[in-house]
PDB file of C-alpha atoms in Angstrom:
ATOM      1  CA  LYS O   4      21.320  12.121   3.165  1.00 63.00           C
ATOM      2  CA  ASN O   5      18.054  11.877   1.271  1.00 82.00           C
ATOM      3  CA  GLU O   6      16.212  15.059   0.442  1.00 89.00           C
ATOM      4  CA  VAL O   7      12.957  13.279   1.350  1.00 93.00           C
ATOM      5  CA  GLU O   8      12.480  11.056   4.384  1.00 94.00           C
ATOM      6  CA  GLN O   9       9.404   8.955   5.032  1.00 96.00           C
ATOM      7  CA  SER O  10       8.210   7.151   8.103  1.00 95.00           C
ATOM      8  CA  PRO O  11       7.458   4.480   8.878  1.00 96.00           C
ATOM      9  CA  GLN O  12       9.214   2.326   6.279  1.00 94.00           C
ATOM     10  CA  ASN O  13       6.818  -0.548   6.873  1.00 95.00           C
ATOM     11  CA  LEU O  14       3.368  -0.530   8.378  1.00 96.00           C
ATOM     12  CA  THR O  15       0.907  -3.330   9.099  1.00 97.00           C
ATOM     13  CA  ALA O  16      -2.625  -2.454  10.136  1.00 96.00           C
ATOM     14  CA  GLN O  17      -5.892  -4.211  10.815  1.00 96.00           C
ATOM     15  CA  GLU O  18      -8.760  -3.458   8.466  1.00 97.00           C
ATOM     16  CA  GLY O  19     -10.618  -0.381   9.662  1.00 96.00           C
ATOM     17  CA  GLU O  20      -7.678   1.259  11.401  1.00 96.00           C
ATOM     18  CA  PHE O  21      -6.713   4.889  10.861  1.00 96.00           C
ATOM     19  CA  ILE O  22      -3.303   5.142   9.226  1.00 96.00           C
ATOM     20  CA  THR O  23      -0.806   7.990   9.053  1.00 97.00           C
ATOM     21  CA  ILE O  24       2.300   8.120   6.884  1.00 97.00           C
ATOM     22  CA  ASN O  25       4.730  10.982   7.355  1.00 97.00           C
ATOM     23  CA  CYS O  26       7.055  12.770   4.963  1.00 97.00           C
ATOM     24  CA  SER O  27       9.765  15.326   5.802  1.00 97.00           C
ATOM     25  CA  TYR O  28      11.880  17.115   3.229  1.00 96.00           C
ATOM     26  CA  SER O  29      14.928  19.345   3.311  1.00 94.00           C
ATOM     27  CA  VAL O  30      14.753  21.270   0.028  1.00 89.00           C
ATOM     28  CA  GLY O  31      12.669  24.230  -1.051  1.00 88.00           C
ATOM     29  CA  ILE O  32       9.677  23.009  -2.971  1.00 88.00           C
ATOM     30  CA  SER O  33       6.841  24.283  -5.098  1.00 84.00           C
ATOM     31  CA  ALA O  34       4.666  21.204  -4.633  1.00 87.00           C
ATOM     32  CA  LEU O  35       4.503  17.805  -2.992  1.00 91.00           C
ATOM     33  CA  HIS O  36       3.011  14.636  -4.453  1.00 91.00           C
ATOM     34  CA  TRP O  37       1.719  11.525  -2.745  1.00 94.00           C
ATOM     35  CA  LEU O  38       1.969   8.470  -4.998  1.00 92.00           C
ATOM     36  CA  GLN O  39       0.709   4.920  -4.637  1.00 92.00           C
ATOM     37  CA  GLN O  40       2.680   2.032  -6.100  1.00 88.00           C
ATOM     38  CA  HIS O  41       1.188  -1.434  -6.304  1.00 82.00           C
ATOM     39  CA  PRO O  42       3.176  -4.678  -6.682  1.00 77.00           C
ATOM     40  CA  GLY O  43       4.345  -4.891 -10.267  1.00 69.00           C
ATOM     41  CA  GLY O  44       5.386  -1.269 -10.380  1.00 68.00           C
ATOM     42  CA  GLY O  45       2.441   0.830 -11.546  1.00 76.00           C
ATOM     43  CA  ILE O  46       2.349   4.251  -9.886  1.00 82.00           C
ATOM     44  CA  VAL O  47      -0.775   6.314  -9.388  1.00 85.00           C
ATOM     45  CA  SER O  48      -0.744   9.946  -8.348  1.00 85.00           C
ATOM     46  CA  LEU O  49      -2.990  10.412  -5.308  1.00 90.00           C
ATOM     47  CA  PHE O  50      -2.496  14.055  -4.408  1.00 88.00           C
ATOM     48  CA  MET O  51      -0.546  17.115  -5.380  1.00 88.00           C
ATOM     49  CA  LEU O  52      -0.267  19.742  -2.624  1.00 89.00           C
ATOM     50  CA  SER O  53       1.305  23.138  -2.314  1.00 88.00           C
ATOM     51  CA  SER O  54      -0.457  24.189   0.891  1.00 89.00           C
ATOM     52  CA  GLY O  55      -3.129  23.165   3.359  1.00 92.00           C
ATOM     53  CA  LYS O  56      -5.086  19.977   3.038  1.00 93.00           C
ATOM     54  CA  LYS O  57      -6.783  17.858   0.396  1.00 92.00           C
ATOM     55  CA  LYS O  58      -9.300  15.043   0.768  1.00 93.00           C
ATOM     56  CA  HIS O  59     -10.284  12.344  -1.688  1.00 90.00           C
ATOM     57  CA  GLY O  60     -12.589   9.661  -0.378  1.00 93.00           C
ATOM     58  CA  ARG O  61     -10.906   7.998   2.592  1.00 95.00           C
ATOM     59  CA  LEU O  62      -7.579   9.664   1.873  1.00 95.00           C
ATOM     60  CA  ILE O  63      -6.478  12.964   3.386  1.00 96.00           C
ATOM     61  CA  ALA O  64      -3.190  14.725   2.722  1.00 96.00           C
ATOM     62  CA  THR O  65      -1.824  17.693   4.632  1.00 96.00           C
ATOM     63  CA  ILE O  66       1.257  19.823   4.231  1.00 95.00           C
ATOM     64  CA  ASN O  67       3.012  22.315   6.486  1.00 94.00           C
ATOM     65  CA  ILE O  68       5.378  24.340   4.315  1.00 92.00           C
ATOM     66  CA  GLN O  69       7.052  26.081   7.275  1.00 92.00           C
ATOM     67  CA  GLU O  70       7.862  22.775   8.959  1.00 94.00           C
ATOM     68  CA  LYS O  71       8.663  21.021   5.653  1.00 95.00           C
ATOM     69  CA  HIS O  72       6.379  18.160   6.553  1.00 96.00           C
ATOM     70  CA  SER O  73       3.435  16.361   5.012  1.00 97.00           C
ATOM     71  CA  SER O  74       1.193  13.550   6.167  1.00 97.00           C
ATOM     72  CA  LEU O  75      -1.018  11.100   4.322  1.00 97.00           C
ATOM     73  CA  HIS O  76      -3.926   9.718   6.308  1.00 97.00           C
ATOM     74  CA  ILE O  77      -6.126   6.764   5.409  1.00 96.00           C
ATOM     75  CA  THR O  78      -9.373   6.430   7.306  1.00 95.00           C
ATOM     76  CA  ALA O  79     -11.157   3.072   7.681  1.00 95.00           C
ATOM     77  CA  SER O  80      -8.290   1.221   6.014  1.00 96.00           C
ATOM     78  CA  HIS O  81      -9.069  -1.688   3.715  1.00 96.00           C
ATOM     79  CA  PRO O  82      -6.915  -4.553   2.364  1.00 95.00           C
ATOM     80  CA  ARG O  83      -7.037  -2.990  -1.089  1.00 93.00           C
ATOM     81  CA  ASP O  84      -5.113  -0.032   0.366  1.00 95.00           C
ATOM     82  CA  SER O  85      -2.098  -2.343   0.672  1.00 95.00           C
ATOM     83  CA  ALA O  86       0.619  -0.759  -1.452  1.00 94.00           C
ATOM     84  CA  VAL O  87       3.763   1.325  -1.235  1.00 94.00           C
ATOM     85  CA  TYR O  88       3.070   5.014  -0.650  1.00 96.00           C
ATOM     86  CA  ILE O  89       5.714   7.390  -1.942  1.00 94.00           C
ATOM     87  CA  CYS O  90       6.181  11.047  -1.139  1.00 94.00           C
ATOM     88  CA  ALA O  91       7.762  13.134  -3.901  1.00 91.00           C
ATOM     89  CA  VAL O  92       8.668  16.816  -3.737  1.00 89.00           C
ATOM     90  CA  VAL O  93       9.178  19.259  -6.564  1.00 81.00           C
ATOM     91  CA  GLY O  94      12.259  21.413  -6.124  1.00 78.00           C
ATOM     92  CA  ASN O  95      14.641  22.010  -9.007  1.00 72.00           C
ATOM     93  CA  GLN O  96      13.771  18.440  -9.914  1.00 74.00           C
ATOM     94  CA  PHE O  97      11.637  15.652  -8.498  1.00 78.00           C
ATOM     95  CA  TYR O  98      12.949  14.077  -5.289  1.00 86.00           C
ATOM     96  CA  PHE O  99      11.352  10.871  -4.054  1.00 89.00           C
ATOM     97  CA  GLY O 100      11.180   9.217  -0.677  1.00 91.00           C
ATOM     98  CA  THR O 101      11.915   5.506  -0.449  1.00 89.00           C
ATOM     99  CA  GLY O 102       8.287   4.735   0.260  1.00 93.00           C
ATOM    100  CA  THR O 103       6.184   3.290   3.050  1.00 96.00           C
ATOM    101  CA  SER O 104       5.036  -0.276   2.526  1.00 95.00           C
ATOM    102  CA  LEU O 105       1.517  -0.646   3.911  1.00 96.00           C
ATOM    103  CA  THR O 106      -0.174  -3.989   4.507  1.00 96.00           C
ATOM    104  CA  VAL O 107      -3.776  -3.987   5.689  1.00 96.00           C
ATOM    105  CA  ILE O 108      -4.895  -7.297   7.160  1.00 97.00           C
ATOM    106  CA  PRO O 109      -8.564  -8.324   6.926  1.00 94.00           C
TER     107      PRO O 109
ATOM    108  CA  GLU C  25      -5.309   3.206 -16.075  1.00 63.00           C
ATOM    109  CA  THR C  26      -3.221   6.310 -16.657  1.00 69.00           C
ATOM    110  CA  GLY C  27      -3.136   6.081 -20.440  1.00 83.00           C
ATOM    111  CA  VAL C  28       0.647   5.798 -20.372  1.00 90.00           C
ATOM    112  CA  THR C  29       2.142   2.571 -21.700  1.00 92.00           C
ATOM    113  CA  GLN C  30       5.680   1.232 -21.654  1.00 94.00           C
ATOM    114  CA  SER C  31       7.454  -1.545 -23.500  1.00 94.00           C
ATOM    115  CA  PRO C  32       8.846  -4.024 -22.962  1.00 93.00           C
ATOM    116  CA  THR C  33       7.533  -4.993 -19.545  1.00 90.00           C
ATOM    117  CA  HIS C  34      10.642  -7.019 -18.727  1.00 89.00           C
ATOM    118  CA  LEU C  35      14.093  -7.171 -20.264  1.00 91.00           C
ATOM    119  CA  ILE C  36      17.308  -9.041 -19.566  1.00 92.00           C
ATOM    120  CA  LYS C  37      20.626  -7.752 -20.915  1.00 93.00           C
ATOM    121  CA  THR C  38      24.286  -8.416 -20.250  1.00 94.00           C
ATOM    122  CA  ARG C  39      26.879  -5.955 -19.070  1.00 94.00           C
ATOM    123  CA  GLY C  40      28.190  -3.732 -21.849  1.00 96.00           C
ATOM    124  CA  GLN C  41      25.105  -4.057 -24.045  1.00 96.00           C
ATOM    125  CA  GLN C  42      22.804  -1.231 -25.053  1.00 96.00           C
ATOM    126  CA  VAL C  43      19.067  -1.018 -24.347  1.00 96.00           C
ATOM    127  CA  THR C  44      16.145   1.057 -25.613  1.00 97.00           C
ATOM    128  CA  LEU C  45      13.015   1.424 -23.521  1.00 97.00           C
ATOM    129  CA  ARG C  46       9.847   2.919 -24.945  1.00 97.00           C
ATOM    130  CA  CYS C  47       7.024   4.989 -23.530  1.00 96.00           C
ATOM    131  CA  SER C  48       3.775   6.121 -25.084  1.00 94.00           C
ATOM    132  CA  SER C  49       2.331   9.175 -23.365  1.00 88.00           C
ATOM    133  CA  GLN C  50      -1.240  10.298 -23.020  1.00 80.00           C
ATOM    134  CA  SER C  51      -2.429  12.101 -26.100  1.00 79.00           C
ATOM    135  CA  GLY C  52      -1.761  15.801 -25.810  1.00 81.00           C
ATOM    136  CA  HIS C  53       0.909  15.455 -23.135  1.00 84.00           C
ATOM    137  CA  ASN C  54       3.975  17.246 -24.464  1.00 86.00           C
ATOM    138  CA  THR C  55       6.197  16.526 -21.484  1.00 89.00           C
ATOM    139  CA  VAL C  56       7.684  13.191 -20.495  1.00 91.00           C
ATOM    140  CA  SER C  57       9.961  12.356 -17.603  1.00 91.00           C
ATOM    141  CA  TRP C  58      11.971   9.199 -17.004  1.00 95.00           C
ATOM    142  CA  TYR C  59      12.831   7.716 -13.624  1.00 94.00           C
ATOM    143  CA  GLN C  60      14.970   4.858 -12.379  1.00 95.00           C
ATOM    144  CA  GLN C  61      13.761   2.924  -9.351  1.00 91.00           C
ATOM    145  CA  ALA C  62      16.169   0.455  -7.819  1.00 88.00           C
ATOM    146  CA  LEU C  63      14.765  -2.335  -5.686  1.00 83.00           C
ATOM    147  CA  GLY C  64      13.560  -1.011  -2.346  1.00 80.00           C
ATOM    148  CA  GLN C  65      14.290   2.596  -3.277  1.00 84.00           C
ATOM    149  CA  GLY C  66      12.233   5.536  -4.388  1.00 86.00           C
ATOM    150  CA  PRO C  67      12.393   6.630  -8.034  1.00 89.00           C
ATOM    151  CA  GLN C  68      15.318   8.810  -9.124  1.00 91.00           C
ATOM    152  CA  PHE C  69      14.811  11.479 -11.777  1.00 90.00           C
ATOM    153  CA  ILE C  70      16.789  10.770 -14.962  1.00 94.00           C
ATOM    154  CA  PHE C  71      15.626  13.537 -17.316  1.00 92.00           C
ATOM    155  CA  GLN C  72      12.633  15.312 -18.761  1.00 90.00           C
ATOM    156  CA  TYR C  73      11.764  16.039 -22.377  1.00 91.00           C
ATOM    157  CA  TYR C  74       9.512  18.851 -23.556  1.00 88.00           C
ATOM    158  CA  ARG C  75       8.585  19.248 -27.196  1.00 87.00           C
ATOM    159  CA  GLU C  76      11.354  16.870 -28.252  1.00 89.00           C
ATOM    160  CA  GLU C  77      14.117  18.705 -26.364  1.00 90.00           C
ATOM    161  CA  GLU C  78      15.782  17.726 -23.088  1.00 90.00           C
ATOM    162  CA  ASN C  79      14.419  20.029 -20.393  1.00 86.00           C
ATOM    163  CA  GLY C  80      16.214  19.033 -17.219  1.00 86.00           C
ATOM    164  CA  ARG C  81      18.447  16.200 -16.112  1.00 90.00           C
ATOM    165  CA  GLY C  82      19.185  14.401 -12.861  1.00 89.00           C
ATOM    166  CA  ASN C  83      22.487  12.963 -11.713  1.00 90.00           C
ATOM    167  CA  PHE C  84      22.878  10.340 -14.441  1.00 95.00           C
ATOM    168  CA  PRO C  85      25.858   9.898 -16.790  1.00 95.00           C
ATOM    169  CA  PRO C  86      25.701  10.710 -20.514  1.00 95.00           C
ATOM    170  CA  ARG C  87      25.272   7.050 -21.415  1.00 97.00           C
ATOM    171  CA  PHE C  88      21.646   7.608 -20.390  1.00 97.00           C
ATOM    172  CA  SER C  89      20.030   9.458 -23.282  1.00 96.00           C
ATOM    173  CA  GLY C  90      16.556  10.022 -24.564  1.00 95.00           C
ATOM    174  CA  LEU C  91      14.383  10.961 -27.468  1.00 94.00           C
ATOM    175  CA  GLN C  92      10.873  12.341 -27.673  1.00 93.00           C
ATOM    176  CA  PHE C  93       8.793  12.112 -30.839  1.00 91.00           C
ATOM    177  CA  PRO C  94       5.922  14.262 -32.155  1.00 87.00           C
ATOM    178  CA  ASN C  95       3.436  11.405 -31.659  1.00 84.00           C
ATOM    179  CA  TYR C  96       3.820  11.616 -27.843  1.00 81.00           C
ATOM    180  CA  SER C  97       6.115   8.595 -27.672  1.00 92.00           C
ATOM    181  CA  SER C  98       9.605   8.649 -26.212  1.00 95.00           C
ATOM    182  CA  GLU C  99      12.632   6.466 -25.700  1.00 97.00           C
ATOM    183  CA  LEU C 100      15.219   5.986 -22.988  1.00 97.00           C
ATOM    184  CA  ASN C 101      18.533   4.644 -24.271  1.00 97.00           C
ATOM    185  CA  VAL C 102      21.218   3.281 -22.012  1.00 97.00           C
ATOM    186  CA  ASN C 103      24.626   2.428 -23.448  1.00 96.00           C
ATOM    187  CA  ALA C 104      27.376   0.288 -21.938  1.00 96.00           C
ATOM    188  CA  LEU C 105      25.048  -1.288 -19.399  1.00 96.00           C
ATOM    189  CA  GLU C 106      26.351  -1.852 -15.905  1.00 96.00           C
ATOM    190  CA  LEU C 107      25.074  -4.261 -13.283  1.00 94.00           C
ATOM    191  CA  ASP C 108      23.798  -1.338 -11.198  1.00 94.00           C
ATOM    192  CA  ASP C 109      21.521  -0.310 -14.066  1.00 96.00           C
ATOM    193  CA  SER C 110      19.214  -3.166 -13.053  1.00 94.00           C
ATOM    194  CA  ALA C 111      16.051  -1.395 -11.948  1.00 93.00           C
ATOM    195  CA  LEU C 112      12.485  -0.509 -12.773  1.00 92.00           C
ATOM    196  CA  TYR C 113      12.370   2.307 -15.317  1.00 95.00           C
ATOM    197  CA  LEU C 114       9.298   4.489 -15.186  1.00 93.00           C
ATOM    198  CA  CYS C 115       8.105   7.148 -17.556  1.00 94.00           C
ATOM    199  CA  ALA C 116       5.554   9.772 -16.672  1.00 91.00           C
ATOM    200  CA  SER C 117       3.781  12.238 -18.914  1.00 89.00           C
ATOM    201  CA  SER C 118       2.193  15.552 -18.121  1.00 84.00           C
ATOM    202  CA  LEU C 119       0.442  18.366 -19.924  1.00 79.00           C
ATOM    203  CA  ALA C 120       3.258  20.834 -19.415  1.00 67.00           C
ATOM    204  CA  THR C 121       6.646  21.267 -17.839  1.00 61.00           C
ATOM    205  CA  GLY C 122       5.380  23.101 -14.801  1.00 58.00           C
ATOM    206  CA  ARG C 123       6.576  21.305 -11.687  1.00 55.00           C
ATOM    207  CA  GLN C 124       3.080  21.368 -10.295  1.00 55.00           C
ATOM    208  CA  GLU C 125       1.578  19.438 -13.171  1.00 66.00           C
ATOM    209  CA  THR C 126       0.152  16.056 -12.281  1.00 75.00           C
ATOM    210  CA  GLN C 127       2.285  13.290 -13.697  1.00 79.00           C
ATOM    211  CA  TYR C 128       0.763  10.146 -15.122  1.00 85.00           C
ATOM    212  CA  PHE C 129       3.015   7.154 -14.686  1.00 88.00           C
ATOM    213  CA  GLY C 130       3.393   4.157 -16.918  1.00 89.00           C
ATOM    214  CA  PRO C 131       3.629   0.633 -15.492  1.00 87.00           C
ATOM    215  CA  GLY C 132       7.400   0.537 -15.910  1.00 90.00           C
ATOM    216  CA  THR C 133       9.974  -1.673 -17.572  1.00 93.00           C
ATOM    217  CA  ARG C 134      11.971  -4.043 -15.370  1.00 91.00           C
ATOM    218  CA  LEU C 135      15.545  -4.254 -16.608  1.00 93.00           C
ATOM    219  CA  LEU C 136      17.931  -6.900 -15.346  1.00 92.00           C
ATOM    220  CA  VAL C 137      21.597  -6.608 -16.279  1.00 92.00           C
ATOM    221  CA  LEU C 138      23.647  -9.771 -15.856  1.00 91.00           C
TER     222      LEU C 138
END
């Protein structure tokens, strides 16, 4: 069983749609990261959360520590948002989800 | 651009060989972590180095070893390569060891073991 579970695994959306990616974890954590990985492998850190909500442009991330759940929302999605989004939690080490592959169609 | 570079970008080895992967961290980042990402999977933590000493290790055998140098560069060495070692290897640097530090990832090295 993975310490971090993401859903959905794959997601296709039309440009402009509102997108939600979910992450549930089973270990005690001090922080949660949302990462974006483009084809070719490069990973960019989008957010680091320990409580509440953060917003950066069209991206919003929320975390509920009691429910061990986080969501990443993308408003007004755009084809350049197409990537794999990975949830990673910080317990006694980093644990990563397997990622959600997002494709935004023009 | 994260300021973290890795070399080589791609590498092909045969089973039983040894490989050295390199990572150059952002200037001033004294902590580097290495991850293995198999195809279709999330990254798995290999180990972390802080000020040239190993500072935490994931569930990887001793044939995975590392070095960190004073100039913010580091190496991941894998001995006796196995087919299952084929993966993308990522390094990430951060300012400190605190688990809440933002990590800056390199582009990765794709290793194929035949």
